[in-house]
Amino acid sequence: MTETRHVNVAIIGSGPAGYTAAIYTARAELRPVLFQGLQPGGQLTITNEVENFPGFEHGIMGPELMEVMKRQAQRFGTEIVPRMVEKVDLSVRPFRLFAEGAEFTADSLIISTGASARYLGLESEQRFQGMGVSACATCDGPFYRDRTVVVVGGGDSAMEEADHLTKFAKKVYIAHRRDEFRASKIMQKRVLDNPKVEVLWNTVPVEVLGDATGVTGVRLKDTKTGETRDVATDGFFLAIGHTPNTSVFENQVELDAKGYIVTKPDSTHTSVDGVFACGDVQDTRYRQAITAAGTGCMAALEAERWLAERED
Ligand code: NDP
């Protein structure tokens, strides 16, 4: 039999939302336990330099920012558990969490498991991750001043990313697998009217090309003719959607049609009393480190208040 440990606040996920929730709940002396999950530090650990997180005038490397946040959370007494929560039971009180052979019970739960950008699944895409391959134009756009980039996708994200990249790049290709975009008309128009943008219809990337310096091009296949051709590019941006990391919470807490956790308006309260969600796992709109940190703070304050009200 495994021993069960009881905690006041369990936090699942170690991105900016989770660590911020940990800093606040630890300072409130709630002794939070944070489960790091599969990708300690979250999505920022696979980015390069972060230039838009306030407080770092000269920018900071993504992995370093997450390490600093982790240490800040630990400084106030957060316990970091390097495990993956594989199963939860939120129908009982206290809540039950199962993490790689260990069982925990928790009075309150903060979910900050994030979302993962979808990738095409090419081996070369992984090889050049952070070396020209990116899933965040907002983060990495300024590195492509006067350079050429390829954006993959045909939804609103692809339009938004392409539009943003035109502020820096001299040329933006959009490679889309069909002959029409699914993006809203107004967003389509914005990029189609931009002389820097060239759309490559019926096109899918089959290989990211590069050398020791990073991405140098992409091999594209025409879906109609099967022909391939190489296009020179410095950046390769994926905008083919995100998947929220919520499989563990299916049938436990309300999810929307796309699998994101539903939170009550202007709060981090979920459909289960005592369970709060923050960061990208409940955000389809902003997906920024700073907004994730902001909602992490909200979740911590709401959890603290909720626990205090139960004690009254
Ligand atoms: P979407 O799911 O809307 O679009 C994904 C795009 O990627 C589609 O064009 C799809 O092609 C393409 N795609 C998916 N898989 C592959 C693949 N394996 N190979 C090649 N292409 C692929 O995701 P978004 O992230 O664009 O948007 C998500 C939601 O967020 C939407 O509801 C959107 O409206 C919203 N959003 C709103 C914004 C705003 O209003 N400012 C900004 C950004 C997003 P296909 O069309 O052929 O399926």
mmCIF file of N, CA, C and O in Angstrom, residues 11-23 34-37 39-45 53 65-66 69-70 73 112-114 278-280 289 292-293 296:
data_model
loop_
_atom_site.group_PDB
_atom_site.id
_atom_site.type_symbol
_atom_site.label_atom_id
_atom_site.label_comp_id
_atom_site.label_asym_id
_atom_site.label_seq_id
_atom_site.Cartn_x
_atom_site.Cartn_y
_atom_site.Cartn_z
ATOM 1 N N ILE A 11 -0.819 22.110 -6.606
ATOM 2 C CA ILE A 11 -0.744 22.845 -7.872
ATOM 3 C C ILE A 11 -0.196 21.874 -8.912
ATOM 4 O O ILE A 11 0.847 21.245 -8.681
ATOM 5 N N ILE A 12 -0.905 21.734 -10.010
ATOM 6 C CA ILE A 12 -0.420 20.811 -11.045
ATOM 7 C C ILE A 12 0.052 21.624 -12.237
ATOM 8 O O ILE A 12 -0.740 22.306 -12.893
ATOM 9 N N GLY A 13 1.351 21.562 -12.503
ATOM 10 C CA GLY A 13 1.908 22.283 -13.649
ATOM 11 C C GLY A 13 2.930 23.312 -13.213
ATOM 12 O O GLY A 13 2.757 23.992 -12.196
ATOM 13 N N SER A 14 4.013 23.416 -13.985
ATOM 14 C CA SER A 14 5.151 24.236 -13.541
ATOM 15 C C SER A 14 5.552 25.300 -14.561
ATOM 16 O O SER A 14 6.721 25.578 -14.765
ATOM 17 N N GLY A 15 4.542 25.899 -15.207
ATOM 18 C CA GLY A 15 4.817 27.059 -16.056
ATOM 19 C C GLY A 15 4.656 28.335 -15.231
ATOM 20 O O GLY A 15 4.569 28.279 -14.002
ATOM 21 N N PRO A 16 4.591 29.483 -15.900
ATOM 22 C CA PRO A 16 4.448 30.758 -15.172
ATOM 23 C C PRO A 16 3.186 30.808 -14.301
ATOM 24 O O PRO A 16 3.216 31.403 -13.218
ATOM 25 N N ALA A 17 2.092 30.178 -14.745
ATOM 26 C CA ALA A 17 0.863 30.189 -13.949
ATOM 27 C C ALA A 17 1.071 29.396 -12.657
ATOM 28 O O ALA A 17 0.764 29.873 -11.557
ATOM 29 N N GLY A 18 1.609 28.194 -12.791
ATOM 30 C CA GLY A 18 1.802 27.325 -11.619
ATOM 31 C C GLY A 18 2.772 27.927 -10.618
ATOM 32 O O GLY A 18 2.502 27.961 -9.405
ATOM 33 N N TYR A 19 3.906 28.430 -11.107
ATOM 34 C CA TYR A 19 4.891 28.994 -10.174
ATOM 35 C C TYR A 19 4.376 30.258 -9.500
ATOM 36 O O TYR A 19 4.645 30.500 -8.324
ATOM 37 N N THR A 20 3.613 31.075 -10.241
ATOM 38 C CA THR A 20 3.070 32.282 -9.616
ATOM 39 C C THR A 20 2.053 31.895 -8.541
ATOM 40 O O THR A 20 2.058 32.457 -7.437
ATOM 41 N N ALA A 21 1.204 30.917 -8.852
ATOM 42 C CA ALA A 21 0.241 30.438 -7.846
ATOM 43 C C ALA A 21 0.996 29.917 -6.624
ATOM 44 O O ALA A 21 0.589 30.131 -5.473
ATOM 45 N N ALA A 22 2.125 29.268 -6.875
ATOM 46 C CA ALA A 22 2.926 28.716 -5.767
ATOM 47 C C ALA A 22 3.526 29.836 -4.916
ATOM 48 O O ALA A 22 3.501 29.774 -3.681
ATOM 49 N N ILE A 23 4.060 30.862 -5.570
ATOM 50 C CA ILE A 23 4.666 31.983 -4.824
ATOM 51 C C ILE A 23 3.611 32.609 -3.900
ATOM 52 O O ILE A 23 3.851 32.833 -2.711
ATOM 53 N N LEU A 34 3.709 21.504 -5.466
ATOM 54 C CA LEU A 34 3.571 21.712 -6.915
ATOM 55 C C LEU A 34 4.124 20.512 -7.676
ATOM 56 O O LEU A 34 5.283 20.128 -7.485
ATOM 57 N N PHE A 35 3.284 19.933 -8.508
ATOM 58 C CA PHE A 35 3.712 18.797 -9.337
ATOM 59 C C PHE A 35 4.231 19.350 -10.659
ATOM 60 O O PHE A 35 3.506 20.051 -11.378
ATOM 61 N N GLN A 36 5.471 19.006 -10.958
ATOM 62 C CA GLN A 36 6.127 19.618 -12.121
ATOM 63 C C GLN A 36 5.633 19.104 -13.469
ATOM 64 O O GLN A 36 5.645 19.824 -14.446
ATOM 65 N N GLY A 37 5.274 17.838 -13.526
ATOM 66 C CA GLY A 37 4.774 17.283 -14.782
ATOM 67 C C GLY A 37 5.864 16.920 -15.761
ATOM 68 O O GLY A 37 7.057 16.926 -15.438
ATOM 69 N N GLN A 39 6.974 18.393 -18.535
ATOM 70 C CA GLN A 39 7.889 19.398 -19.089
ATOM 71 C C GLN A 39 8.134 20.468 -18.013
ATOM 72 O O GLN A 39 7.511 21.530 -18.033
ATOM 73 N N PRO A 40 9.040 20.166 -17.039
ATOM 74 C CA PRO A 40 9.255 21.134 -15.966
ATOM 75 C C PRO A 40 9.579 22.518 -16.529
ATOM 76 O O PRO A 40 10.426 22.654 -17.399
ATOM 77 N N GLY A 41 8.840 23.522 -16.044
ATOM 78 C CA GLY A 41 9.053 24.884 -16.559
ATOM 79 C C GLY A 41 8.114 25.243 -17.695
ATOM 80 O O GLY A 41 7.997 26.402 -18.056
ATOM 81 N N GLY A 42 7.473 24.242 -18.284
ATOM 82 C CA GLY A 42 6.474 24.500 -19.312
ATOM 83 C C GLY A 42 7.032 24.974 -20.642
ATOM 84 O O GLY A 42 8.215 24.794 -20.947
ATOM 85 N N GLN A 43 6.148 25.616 -21.412
ATOM 86 C CA GLN A 43 6.484 25.974 -22.800
ATOM 87 C C GLN A 43 7.665 26.938 -22.924
ATOM 88 O O GLN A 43 8.358 26.940 -23.933
ATOM 89 N N LEU A 44 7.883 27.755 -21.895
ATOM 90 C CA LEU A 44 8.986 28.727 -22.005
ATOM 91 C C LEU A 44 10.352 28.052 -22.040
ATOM 92 O O LEU A 44 11.335 28.664 -22.458
ATOM 93 N N THR A 45 10.396 26.816 -21.592
ATOM 94 C CA THR A 45 11.695 26.135 -21.600
ATOM 95 C C THR A 45 12.102 25.735 -23.020
ATOM 96 O O THR A 45 13.246 25.341 -23.233
ATOM 97 N N PHE A 53 8.698 39.888 -20.988
ATOM 98 C CA PHE A 53 8.261 39.656 -19.607
ATOM 99 C C PHE A 53 8.747 40.842 -18.778
ATOM 100 O O PHE A 53 9.954 41.059 -18.661
ATOM 101 N N LEU A 65 14.339 32.044 -16.927
ATOM 102 C CA LEU A 65 13.187 32.693 -16.287
ATOM 103 C C LEU A 65 12.416 31.674 -15.446
ATOM 104 O O LEU A 65 12.020 31.951 -14.309
ATOM 105 N N MET A 66 12.245 30.491 -15.991
ATOM 106 C CA MET A 66 11.482 29.485 -15.259
ATOM 107 C C MET A 66 12.240 28.981 -14.037
ATOM 108 O O MET A 66 11.645 28.680 -13.011
ATOM 109 N N MET A 69 11.780 31.587 -11.381
ATOM 110 C CA MET A 69 10.426 31.494 -10.790
ATOM 111 C C MET A 69 10.335 30.317 -9.829
ATOM 112 O O MET A 69 9.724 30.408 -8.770
ATOM 113 N N LYS A 70 10.963 29.209 -10.226
ATOM 114 C CA LYS A 70 10.927 28.017 -9.378
ATOM 115 C C LYS A 70 11.610 28.305 -8.037
ATOM 116 O O LYS A 70 11.064 28.006 -6.969
ATOM 117 N N ALA A 73 9.539 30.436 -5.831
ATOM 118 C CA ALA A 73 8.449 29.674 -5.197
ATOM 119 C C ALA A 73 8.987 28.837 -4.043
ATOM 120 O O ALA A 73 8.375 28.737 -2.974
ATOM 121 N N SER A 112 -2.752 24.109 -13.558
ATOM 122 C CA SER A 112 -1.991 25.016 -14.444
ATOM 123 C C SER A 112 -1.141 24.153 -15.382
ATOM 124 O O SER A 112 0.060 24.345 -15.499
ATOM 125 N N THR A 113 -1.815 23.202 -16.014
ATOM 126 C CA THR A 113 -1.091 22.229 -16.847
ATOM 127 C C THR A 113 -0.806 22.746 -18.259
ATOM 128 O O THR A 113 -0.155 22.053 -19.041
ATOM 129 N N GLY A 114 -1.323 23.936 -18.589
ATOM 130 C CA GLY A 114 -0.939 24.556 -19.849
ATOM 131 C C GLY A 114 -1.549 23.918 -21.090
ATOM 132 O O GLY A 114 -2.462 23.099 -21.036
ATOM 133 N N CYS A 278 -5.753 28.082 -14.104
ATOM 134 C CA CYS A 278 -5.089 29.313 -14.533
ATOM 135 C C CYS A 278 -4.095 29.003 -15.659
ATOM 136 O O CYS A 278 -3.699 27.854 -15.858
ATOM 137 N N GLY A 279 -3.716 30.055 -16.379
ATOM 138 C CA GLY A 279 -2.752 29.865 -17.464
ATOM 139 C C GLY A 279 -3.400 29.320 -18.730
ATOM 140 O O GLY A 279 -4.623 29.362 -18.898
ATOM 141 N N ASP A 280 -2.578 28.792 -19.596
ATOM 142 C CA ASP A 280 -3.041 28.404 -20.938
ATOM 143 C C ASP A 280 -4.071 27.276 -20.937
ATOM 144 O O ASP A 280 -4.763 27.088 -21.941
ATOM 145 N N ALA A 289 3.111 34.450 -21.286
ATOM 146 C CA ALA A 289 3.656 34.104 -19.968
ATOM 147 C C ALA A 289 3.115 35.060 -18.909
ATOM 148 O O ALA A 289 2.768 34.645 -17.797
ATOM 149 N N ALA A 292 -0.490 34.312 -18.121
ATOM 150 C CA ALA A 292 -0.540 33.071 -17.337
ATOM 151 C C ALA A 292 -0.164 33.364 -15.886
ATOM 152 O O ALA A 292 -0.830 32.923 -14.942
ATOM 153 N N ALA A 293 0.901 34.151 -15.707
ATOM 154 C CA ALA A 293 1.321 34.504 -14.346
ATOM 155 C C ALA A 293 0.204 35.283 -13.644
ATOM 156 O O ALA A 293 -0.089 35.038 -12.460
ATOM 157 N N GLY A 296 -2.395 32.987 -12.562
ATOM 158 C CA GLY A 296 -1.841 32.167 -11.472
ATOM 159 C C GLY A 296 -2.004 32.888 -10.144
ATOM 160 O O GLY A 296 -2.348 32.290 -9.119
#
